[in-house]
Short mmCIF file of C-alpha atoms and ligand atoms in Angstrom, two decimals:
data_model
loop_
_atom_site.label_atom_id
_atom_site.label_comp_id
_atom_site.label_asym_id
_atom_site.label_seq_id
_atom_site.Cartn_x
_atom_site.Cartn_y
_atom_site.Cartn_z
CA UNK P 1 -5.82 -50.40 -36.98
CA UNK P 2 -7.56 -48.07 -38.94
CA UNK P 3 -5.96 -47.18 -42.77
CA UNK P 4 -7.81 -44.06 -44.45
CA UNK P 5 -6.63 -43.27 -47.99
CA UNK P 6 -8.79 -40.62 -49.61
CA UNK P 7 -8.94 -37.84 -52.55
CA UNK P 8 -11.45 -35.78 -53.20
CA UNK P 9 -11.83 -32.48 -54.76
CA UNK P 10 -14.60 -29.54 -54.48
CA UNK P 11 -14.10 -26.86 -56.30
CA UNK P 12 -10.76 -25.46 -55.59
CA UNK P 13 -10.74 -27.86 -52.06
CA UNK P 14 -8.63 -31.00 -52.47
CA UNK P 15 -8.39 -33.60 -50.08
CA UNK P 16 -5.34 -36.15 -50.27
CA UNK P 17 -4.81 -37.95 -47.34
CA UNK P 18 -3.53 -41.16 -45.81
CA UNK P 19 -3.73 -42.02 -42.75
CA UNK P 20 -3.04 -44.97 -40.22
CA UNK P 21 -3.88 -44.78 -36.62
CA UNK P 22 -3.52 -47.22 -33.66
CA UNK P 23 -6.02 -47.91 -31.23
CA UNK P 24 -7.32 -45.19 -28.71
CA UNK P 25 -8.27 -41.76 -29.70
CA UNK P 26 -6.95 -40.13 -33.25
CA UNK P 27 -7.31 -36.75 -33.31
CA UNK P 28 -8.02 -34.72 -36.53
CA UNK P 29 -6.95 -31.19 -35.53
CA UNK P 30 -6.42 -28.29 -38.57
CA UNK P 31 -7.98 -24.69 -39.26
CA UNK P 32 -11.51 -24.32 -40.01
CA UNK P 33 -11.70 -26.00 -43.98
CA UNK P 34 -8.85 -28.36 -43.53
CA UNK P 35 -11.20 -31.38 -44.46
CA UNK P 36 -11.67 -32.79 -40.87
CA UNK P 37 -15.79 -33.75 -41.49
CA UNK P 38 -14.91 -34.15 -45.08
CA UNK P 39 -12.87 -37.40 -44.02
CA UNK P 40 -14.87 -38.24 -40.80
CA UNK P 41 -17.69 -38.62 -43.31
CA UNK P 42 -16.14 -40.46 -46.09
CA UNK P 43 -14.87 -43.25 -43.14
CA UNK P 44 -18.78 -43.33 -42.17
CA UNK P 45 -19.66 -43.68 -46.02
CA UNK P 46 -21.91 -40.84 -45.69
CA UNK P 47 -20.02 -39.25 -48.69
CA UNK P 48 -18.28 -41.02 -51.36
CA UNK P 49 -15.24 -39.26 -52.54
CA UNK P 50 -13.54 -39.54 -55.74
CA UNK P 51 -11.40 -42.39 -53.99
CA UNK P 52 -11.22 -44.41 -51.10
CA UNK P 53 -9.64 -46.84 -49.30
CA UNK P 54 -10.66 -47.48 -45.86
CA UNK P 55 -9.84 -50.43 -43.92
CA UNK P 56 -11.01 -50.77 -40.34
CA UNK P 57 -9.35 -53.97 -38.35
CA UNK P 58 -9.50 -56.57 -41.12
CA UNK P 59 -13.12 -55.33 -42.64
CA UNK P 60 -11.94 -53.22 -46.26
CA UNK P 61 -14.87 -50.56 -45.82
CA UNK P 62 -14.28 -49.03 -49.28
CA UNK P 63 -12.25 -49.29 -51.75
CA UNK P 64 -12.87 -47.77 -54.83
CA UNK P 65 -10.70 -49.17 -56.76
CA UNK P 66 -12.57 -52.10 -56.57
CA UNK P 67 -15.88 -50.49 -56.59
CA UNK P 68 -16.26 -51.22 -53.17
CA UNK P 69 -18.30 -48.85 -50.97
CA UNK P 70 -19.79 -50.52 -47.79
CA UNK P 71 -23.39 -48.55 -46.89
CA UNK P 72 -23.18 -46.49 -43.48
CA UNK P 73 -24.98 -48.82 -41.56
CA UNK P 74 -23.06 -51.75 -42.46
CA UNK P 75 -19.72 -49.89 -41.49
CA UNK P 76 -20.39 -50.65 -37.93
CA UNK P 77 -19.63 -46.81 -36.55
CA UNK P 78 -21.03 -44.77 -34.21
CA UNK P 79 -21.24 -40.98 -33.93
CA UNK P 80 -21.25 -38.66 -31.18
CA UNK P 81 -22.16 -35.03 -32.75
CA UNK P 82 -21.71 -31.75 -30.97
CA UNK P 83 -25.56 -31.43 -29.68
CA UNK P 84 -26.61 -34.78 -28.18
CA UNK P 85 -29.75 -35.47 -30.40
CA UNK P 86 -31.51 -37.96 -28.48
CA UNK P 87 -34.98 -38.97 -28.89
CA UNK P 88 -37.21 -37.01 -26.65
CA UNK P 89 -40.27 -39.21 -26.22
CA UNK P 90 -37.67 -42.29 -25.33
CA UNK P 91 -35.99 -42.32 -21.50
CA UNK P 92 -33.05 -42.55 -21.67
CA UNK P 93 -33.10 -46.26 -21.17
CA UNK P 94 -34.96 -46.21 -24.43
CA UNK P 95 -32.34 -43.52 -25.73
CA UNK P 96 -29.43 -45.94 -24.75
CA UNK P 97 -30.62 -49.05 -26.07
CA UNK P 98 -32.13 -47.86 -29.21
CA UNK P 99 -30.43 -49.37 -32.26
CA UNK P 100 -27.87 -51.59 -29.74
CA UNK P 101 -28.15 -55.50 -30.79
CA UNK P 102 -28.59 -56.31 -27.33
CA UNK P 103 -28.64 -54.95 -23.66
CA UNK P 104 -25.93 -57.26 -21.84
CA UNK P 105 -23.42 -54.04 -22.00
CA UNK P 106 -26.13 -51.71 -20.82
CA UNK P 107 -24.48 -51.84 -17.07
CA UNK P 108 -20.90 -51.76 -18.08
CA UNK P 109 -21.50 -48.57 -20.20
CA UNK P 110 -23.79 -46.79 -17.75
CA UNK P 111 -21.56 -47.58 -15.14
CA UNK P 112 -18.49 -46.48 -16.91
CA UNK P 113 -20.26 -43.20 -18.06
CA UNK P 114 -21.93 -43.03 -14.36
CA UNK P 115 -25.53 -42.80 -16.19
CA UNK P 116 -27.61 -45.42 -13.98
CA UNK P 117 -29.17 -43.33 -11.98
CA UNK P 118 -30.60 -41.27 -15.05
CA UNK P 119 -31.94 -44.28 -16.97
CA UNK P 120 -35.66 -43.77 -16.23
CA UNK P 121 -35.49 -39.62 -16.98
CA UNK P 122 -36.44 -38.04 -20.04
CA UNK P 123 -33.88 -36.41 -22.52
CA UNK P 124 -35.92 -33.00 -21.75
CA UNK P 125 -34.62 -32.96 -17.78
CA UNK P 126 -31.33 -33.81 -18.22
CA UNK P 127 -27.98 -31.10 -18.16
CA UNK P 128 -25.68 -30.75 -21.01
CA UNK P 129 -23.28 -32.95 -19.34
CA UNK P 130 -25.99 -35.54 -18.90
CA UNK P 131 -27.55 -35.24 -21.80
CA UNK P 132 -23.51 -35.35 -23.75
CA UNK P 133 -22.44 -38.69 -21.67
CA UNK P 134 -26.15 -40.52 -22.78
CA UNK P 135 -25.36 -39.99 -26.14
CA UNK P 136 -21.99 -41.16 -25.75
CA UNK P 137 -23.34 -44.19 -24.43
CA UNK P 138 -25.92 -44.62 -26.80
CA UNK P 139 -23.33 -45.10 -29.79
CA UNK P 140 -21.09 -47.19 -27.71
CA UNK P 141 -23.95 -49.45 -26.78
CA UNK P 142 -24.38 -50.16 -30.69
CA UNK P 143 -21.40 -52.14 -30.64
CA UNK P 144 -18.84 -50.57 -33.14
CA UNK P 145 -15.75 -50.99 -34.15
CA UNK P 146 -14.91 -47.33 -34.29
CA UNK P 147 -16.44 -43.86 -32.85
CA UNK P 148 -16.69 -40.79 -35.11
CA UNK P 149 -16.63 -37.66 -32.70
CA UNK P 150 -17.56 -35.13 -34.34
CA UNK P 151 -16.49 -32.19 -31.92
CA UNK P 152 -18.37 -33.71 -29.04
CA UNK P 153 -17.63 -30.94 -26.61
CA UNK P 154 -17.41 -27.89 -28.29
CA UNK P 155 -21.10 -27.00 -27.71
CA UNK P 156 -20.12 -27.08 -23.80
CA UNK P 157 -19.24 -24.52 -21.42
CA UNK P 158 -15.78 -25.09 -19.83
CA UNK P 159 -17.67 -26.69 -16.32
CA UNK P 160 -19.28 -28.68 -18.33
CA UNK P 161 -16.30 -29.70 -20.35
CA UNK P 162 -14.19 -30.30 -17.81
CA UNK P 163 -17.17 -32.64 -16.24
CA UNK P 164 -17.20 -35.16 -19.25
CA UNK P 165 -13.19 -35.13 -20.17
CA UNK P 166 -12.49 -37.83 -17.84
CA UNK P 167 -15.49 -39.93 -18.71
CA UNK P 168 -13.82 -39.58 -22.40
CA UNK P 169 -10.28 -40.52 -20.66
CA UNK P 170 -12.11 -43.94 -19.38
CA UNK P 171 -13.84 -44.74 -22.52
CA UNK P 172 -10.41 -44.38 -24.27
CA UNK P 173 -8.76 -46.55 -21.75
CA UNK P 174 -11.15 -49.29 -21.17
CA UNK P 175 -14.13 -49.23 -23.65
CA UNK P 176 -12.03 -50.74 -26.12
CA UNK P 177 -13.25 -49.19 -29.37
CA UNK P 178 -11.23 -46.64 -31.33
CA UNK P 179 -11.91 -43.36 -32.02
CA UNK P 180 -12.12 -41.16 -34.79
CA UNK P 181 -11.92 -37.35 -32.93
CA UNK P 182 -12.32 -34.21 -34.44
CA UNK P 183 -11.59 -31.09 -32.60
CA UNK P 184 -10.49 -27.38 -33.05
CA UNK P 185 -9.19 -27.75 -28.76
CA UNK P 186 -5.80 -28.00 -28.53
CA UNK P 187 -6.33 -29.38 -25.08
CA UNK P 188 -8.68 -31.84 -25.99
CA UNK P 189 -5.98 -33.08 -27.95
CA UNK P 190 -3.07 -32.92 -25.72
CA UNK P 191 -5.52 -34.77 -22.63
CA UNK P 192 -7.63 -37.42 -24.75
CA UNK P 193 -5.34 -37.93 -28.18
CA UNK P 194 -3.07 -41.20 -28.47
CA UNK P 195 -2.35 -40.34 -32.23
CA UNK P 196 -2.70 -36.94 -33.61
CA UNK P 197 -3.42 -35.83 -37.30
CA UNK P 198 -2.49 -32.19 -38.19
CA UNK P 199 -4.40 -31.13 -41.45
CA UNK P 200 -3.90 -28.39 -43.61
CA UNK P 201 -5.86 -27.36 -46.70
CA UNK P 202 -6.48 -31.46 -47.38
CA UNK P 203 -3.10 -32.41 -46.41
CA UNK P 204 -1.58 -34.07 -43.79
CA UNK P 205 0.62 -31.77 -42.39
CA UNK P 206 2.28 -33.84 -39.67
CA UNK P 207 1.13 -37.20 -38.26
CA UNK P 208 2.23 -38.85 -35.28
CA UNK P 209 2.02 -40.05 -31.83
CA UNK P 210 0.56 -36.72 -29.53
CA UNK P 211 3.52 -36.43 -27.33
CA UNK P 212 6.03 -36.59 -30.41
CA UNK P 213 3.84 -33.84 -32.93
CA UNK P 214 2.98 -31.41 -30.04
CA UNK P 215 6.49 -31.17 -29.35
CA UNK P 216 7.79 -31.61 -33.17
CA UNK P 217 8.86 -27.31 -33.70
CA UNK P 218 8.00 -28.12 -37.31
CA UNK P 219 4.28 -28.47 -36.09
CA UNK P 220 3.85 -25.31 -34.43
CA UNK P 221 3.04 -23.53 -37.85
CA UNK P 222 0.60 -24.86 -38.21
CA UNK P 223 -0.83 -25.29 -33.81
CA UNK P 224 0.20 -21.88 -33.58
CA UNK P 225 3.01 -19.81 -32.38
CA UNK P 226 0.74 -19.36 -29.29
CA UNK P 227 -0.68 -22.62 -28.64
CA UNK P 228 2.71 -24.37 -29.19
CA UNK P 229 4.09 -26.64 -25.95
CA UNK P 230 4.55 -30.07 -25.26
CA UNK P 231 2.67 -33.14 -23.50
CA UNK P 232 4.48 -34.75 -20.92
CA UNK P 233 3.95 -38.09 -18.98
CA UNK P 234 4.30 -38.78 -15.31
CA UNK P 235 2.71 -40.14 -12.00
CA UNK P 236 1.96 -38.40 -8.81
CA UNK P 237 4.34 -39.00 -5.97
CA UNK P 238 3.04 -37.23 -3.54
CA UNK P 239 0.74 -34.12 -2.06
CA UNK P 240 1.96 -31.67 0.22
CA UNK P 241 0.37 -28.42 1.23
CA UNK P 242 -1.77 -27.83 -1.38
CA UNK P 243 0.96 -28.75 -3.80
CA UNK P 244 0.81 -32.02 -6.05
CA UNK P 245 4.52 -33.43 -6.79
CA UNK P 246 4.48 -35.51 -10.25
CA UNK P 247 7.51 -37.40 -11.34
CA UNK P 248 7.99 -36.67 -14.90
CA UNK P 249 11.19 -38.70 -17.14
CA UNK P 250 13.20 -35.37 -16.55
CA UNK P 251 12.53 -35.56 -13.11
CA UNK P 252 10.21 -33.75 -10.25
CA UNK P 253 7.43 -31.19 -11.38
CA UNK P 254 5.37 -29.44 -8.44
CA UNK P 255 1.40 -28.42 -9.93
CA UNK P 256 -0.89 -26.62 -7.70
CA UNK P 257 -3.29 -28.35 -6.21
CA UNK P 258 -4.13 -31.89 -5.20
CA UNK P 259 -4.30 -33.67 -8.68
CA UNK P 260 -4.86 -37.21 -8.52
CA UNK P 261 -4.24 -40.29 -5.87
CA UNK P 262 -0.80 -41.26 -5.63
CA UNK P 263 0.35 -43.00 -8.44
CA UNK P 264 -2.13 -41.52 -10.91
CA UNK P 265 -0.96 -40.93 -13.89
CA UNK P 266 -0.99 -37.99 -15.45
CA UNK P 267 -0.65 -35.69 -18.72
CA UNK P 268 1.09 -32.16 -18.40
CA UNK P 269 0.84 -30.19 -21.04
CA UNK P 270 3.60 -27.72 -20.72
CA UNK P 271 3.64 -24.61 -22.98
CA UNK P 272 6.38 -23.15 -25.09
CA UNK P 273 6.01 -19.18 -23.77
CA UNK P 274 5.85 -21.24 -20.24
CA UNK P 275 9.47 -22.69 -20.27
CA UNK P 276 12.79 -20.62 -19.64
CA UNK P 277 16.33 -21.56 -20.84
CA UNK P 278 18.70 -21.25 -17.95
CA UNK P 279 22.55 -22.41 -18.75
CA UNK P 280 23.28 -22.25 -15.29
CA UNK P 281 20.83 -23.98 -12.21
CA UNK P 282 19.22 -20.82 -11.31
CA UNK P 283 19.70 -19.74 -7.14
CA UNK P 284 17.06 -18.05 -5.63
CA UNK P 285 14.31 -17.93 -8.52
CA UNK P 286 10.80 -18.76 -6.77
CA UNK P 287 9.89 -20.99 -9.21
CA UNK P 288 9.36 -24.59 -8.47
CA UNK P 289 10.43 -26.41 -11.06
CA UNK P 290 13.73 -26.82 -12.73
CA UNK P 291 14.54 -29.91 -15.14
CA UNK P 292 17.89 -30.68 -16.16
CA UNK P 293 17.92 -31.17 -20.21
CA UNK P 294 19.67 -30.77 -23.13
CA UNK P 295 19.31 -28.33 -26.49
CA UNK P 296 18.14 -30.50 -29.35
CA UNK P 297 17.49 -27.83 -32.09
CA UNK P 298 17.05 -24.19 -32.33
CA UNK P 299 14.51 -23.02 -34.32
CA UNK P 300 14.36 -18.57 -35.69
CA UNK P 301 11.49 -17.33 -36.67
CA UNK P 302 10.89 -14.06 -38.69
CA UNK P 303 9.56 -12.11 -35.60
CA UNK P 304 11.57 -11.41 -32.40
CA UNK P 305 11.19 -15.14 -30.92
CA UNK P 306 13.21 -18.13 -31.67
CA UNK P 307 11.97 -21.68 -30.45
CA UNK P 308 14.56 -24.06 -28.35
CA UNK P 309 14.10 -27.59 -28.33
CA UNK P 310 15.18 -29.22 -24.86
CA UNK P 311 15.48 -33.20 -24.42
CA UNK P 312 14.49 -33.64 -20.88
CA UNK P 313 14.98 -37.44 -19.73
CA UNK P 314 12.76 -38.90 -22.53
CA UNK P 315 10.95 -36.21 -23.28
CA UNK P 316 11.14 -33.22 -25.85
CA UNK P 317 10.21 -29.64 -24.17
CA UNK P 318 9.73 -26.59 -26.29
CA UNK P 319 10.73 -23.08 -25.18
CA UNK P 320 9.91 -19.95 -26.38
CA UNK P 321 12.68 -17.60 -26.03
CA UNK P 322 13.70 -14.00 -27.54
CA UNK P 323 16.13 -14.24 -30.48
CA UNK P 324 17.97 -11.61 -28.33
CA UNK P 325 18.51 -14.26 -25.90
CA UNK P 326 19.72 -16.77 -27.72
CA UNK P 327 22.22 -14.64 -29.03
CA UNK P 328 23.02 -13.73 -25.70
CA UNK P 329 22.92 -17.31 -24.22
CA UNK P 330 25.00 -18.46 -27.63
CA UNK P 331 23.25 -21.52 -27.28
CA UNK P 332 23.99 -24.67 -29.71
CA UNK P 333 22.48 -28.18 -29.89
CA UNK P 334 23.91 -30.31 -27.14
CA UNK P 335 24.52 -27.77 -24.39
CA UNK P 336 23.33 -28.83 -21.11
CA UNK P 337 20.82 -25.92 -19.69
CA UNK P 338 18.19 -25.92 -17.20
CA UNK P 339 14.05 -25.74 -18.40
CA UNK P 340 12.51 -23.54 -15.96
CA UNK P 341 9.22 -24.00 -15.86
CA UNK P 342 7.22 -20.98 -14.42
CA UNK P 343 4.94 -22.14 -11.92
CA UNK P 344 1.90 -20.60 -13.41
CA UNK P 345 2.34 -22.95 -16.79
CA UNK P 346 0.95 -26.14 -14.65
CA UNK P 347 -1.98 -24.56 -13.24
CA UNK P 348 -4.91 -26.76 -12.89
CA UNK P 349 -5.92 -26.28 -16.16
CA UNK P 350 -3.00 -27.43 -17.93
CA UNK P 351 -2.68 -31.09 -15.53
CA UNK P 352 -4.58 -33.56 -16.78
CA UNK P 353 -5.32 -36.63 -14.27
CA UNK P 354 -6.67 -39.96 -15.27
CA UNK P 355 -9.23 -41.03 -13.17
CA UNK P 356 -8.16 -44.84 -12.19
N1 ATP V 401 -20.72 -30.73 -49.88
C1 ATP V 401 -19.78 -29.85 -50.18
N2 ATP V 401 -19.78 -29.18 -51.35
C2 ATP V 401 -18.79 -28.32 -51.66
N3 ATP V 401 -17.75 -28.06 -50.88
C3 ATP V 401 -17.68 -28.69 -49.72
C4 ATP V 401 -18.69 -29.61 -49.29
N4 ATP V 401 -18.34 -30.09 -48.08
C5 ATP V 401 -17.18 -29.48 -47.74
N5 ATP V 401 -16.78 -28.64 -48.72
C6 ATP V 401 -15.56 -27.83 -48.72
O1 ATP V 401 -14.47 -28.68 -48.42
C7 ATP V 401 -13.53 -28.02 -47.59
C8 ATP V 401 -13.27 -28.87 -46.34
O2 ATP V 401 -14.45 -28.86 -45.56
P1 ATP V 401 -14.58 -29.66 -44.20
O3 ATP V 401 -15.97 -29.44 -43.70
O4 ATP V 401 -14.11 -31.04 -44.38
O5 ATP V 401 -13.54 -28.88 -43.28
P2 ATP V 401 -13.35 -28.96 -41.69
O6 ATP V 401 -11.88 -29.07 -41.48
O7 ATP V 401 -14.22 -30.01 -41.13
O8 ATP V 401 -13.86 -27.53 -41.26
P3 ATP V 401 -14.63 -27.07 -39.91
O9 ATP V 401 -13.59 -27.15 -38.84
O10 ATP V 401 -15.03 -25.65 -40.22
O11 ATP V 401 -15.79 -27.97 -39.71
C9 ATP V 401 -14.08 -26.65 -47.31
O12 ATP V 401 -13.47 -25.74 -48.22
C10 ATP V 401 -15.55 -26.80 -47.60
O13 ATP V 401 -16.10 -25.58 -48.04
#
């Protein structure tokens, strides 16, 4: 458990925050100046705000209150930055094991971040990716009790990106150690996030776990008409002609493509413009995918659109729909419909398969 209580002020910036996330992966998300680095630094002690409380596990970290500020390196975190910054005169053996207390998890993280085979290379000969999942390594290998990622990815092209998201998906599932993530991606978020923090302007705007704030209408403010849509759950049943069928709490989904072993499971992130309101089970529509759900809430905004909420089995989908046809559809909370989801919303990019 991780507790973050902060204030700080520059200038005309204040920061008031408090926070509690779970293990895995919390995600700061917000607009450029939200405050993201200001409290990923203040958690690292590398500034001391105006006050603090941070508790990590059972270790109080600061606490100003009681004049309590532990130094950075006896906070036990490691950082992963954007740019890798290894040593270039060390291998990456030497890279890997500088400042760890010992070597005996040297094999477990090189296998787990598929690095053995680069440990005798030099930093200079090594690709982004490479170069992004040493690094990685190198801060898990000093033992701490939580990661700060600093945007870890953003310096990489999408290839590139897409090459070290499921070595992130592993470390979140098996290395044990909790993360601290900062990130402007909305689909880093929606793939790698257990809890997600929305800030705005030093505020928490909404907190929660991923699945509930990216499909909470009261976040989308603040996401994003644009980016809005929610993360679902689900396995993969099966894989027929290029197809990949995934059994979602609502019920069957098709994706393109041959996205995981049976069983896998899986994250779909499912947009808002994506999904289509249907009152009746639509005949002869050539998309794939039709869950039955209900209208939670219906949300009008000041433009033409108008945002429907949709319970489908457990989950919450969003759809973004013309006011014009919601008039049309007179639609009002409890109403069974149908979510059509067009088939090009869960194109490759938008499944997300675990890799075990
Ligand atoms: N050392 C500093 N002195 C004065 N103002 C600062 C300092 N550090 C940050 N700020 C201000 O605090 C606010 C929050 O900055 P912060 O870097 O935490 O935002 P952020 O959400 O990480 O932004 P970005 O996504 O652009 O990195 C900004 O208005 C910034 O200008």
């Amino acid at each position: 458990m991780l507790r973050i209580e902060l204030s700080h002020r520059f200038g005309d910036f204040a920061l008031d925050v408090d926070i509690t996330a779970g293990d895995g992966i919390t995600m700061l998300f917000g607009p450029s100046g939200a405050g993201k680095s200001t409290i990923a630094k203040a958690v690292g002690g590398l500034l001391q705000t105006d006050q603090a409380y941070v508790q990590l596990g059972e270790r109080v970290l600061a606490d100003t209150s009681k004049l309590l500020w532990l130094k950075p390196h006896m906070r036990r975190i490691g950082y992963v930055f954007q740019e890798p910054r290894l040593f270039p005169h060390l291998s990456v053996r030497g890279n890997l094991l500088y400042g760890a207390g010992h070597d005996t998890d040297l094999a477990r993280i090189a296998d787990l971040l598929d690095i053995a085979p680069l440990l005798t290379r030099r930093p200079a000969g090594l690709s982004g990716g490479e170069a992004a999942r040493v690094a990685l390594g190198r801060a898990l290998l000093s033992a701490p009790s939580l990661l700060i990622l600093d945007e870890p990815l953003a310096a990489l092209d999408a290839r590139r990106k897409a090459d070290i998201l499921p070595y992130l998906e592993r470390l979140r599932d098996h290395a044990n150690v909790p993360m601290l993530y900062i990130t402007h991606a909305l689909d880093e978020v929606a793939r790698l996030g257990s809890t997600l923090v929305l800030l705005q302007n030093g505020k928490v705007a909404r907190s929660g776990s991923v699945k509930d704030v990216l499909s909470d209408p009261d976040a989308v403010p603040v996401l994003g008409p644009r980016m809005a849509g929610a993360m679902l759950e689900g396995h993969v049943v099966r894989h027929v002609d290029g197809l990949t069928e995934l059994e979602v709490s609502g019920g069957l989904v098709w994706v393109p493509g041959t996205a995981g072993a049976v069983d896998t499971k899986i994250r779909l992130r499912v947009m808002a413009q994506d999904v289509i309101v249907g009152t009746q089970k639509p005949q002869g529509l050539s998309a794939l995918n039709i869950l039955p759900a209900k209208v939670v809430s219906l949300h009008r905004g000041d433009g033409p659109g108008a945002l429907v909420v949709l319970q489908s089995g457990t989950d919450r989908l969003l759809a973004r729909i013309t006011q014009r046809s919601l008039d049309e559809m007179s639609l009002a909370p409890g109403d069974a419909v149908y979510g059509i989801l067009k088939t090009v919303s869960v194109g490759p990019t938008d499944v997300f398969a675990g890799l075990d």
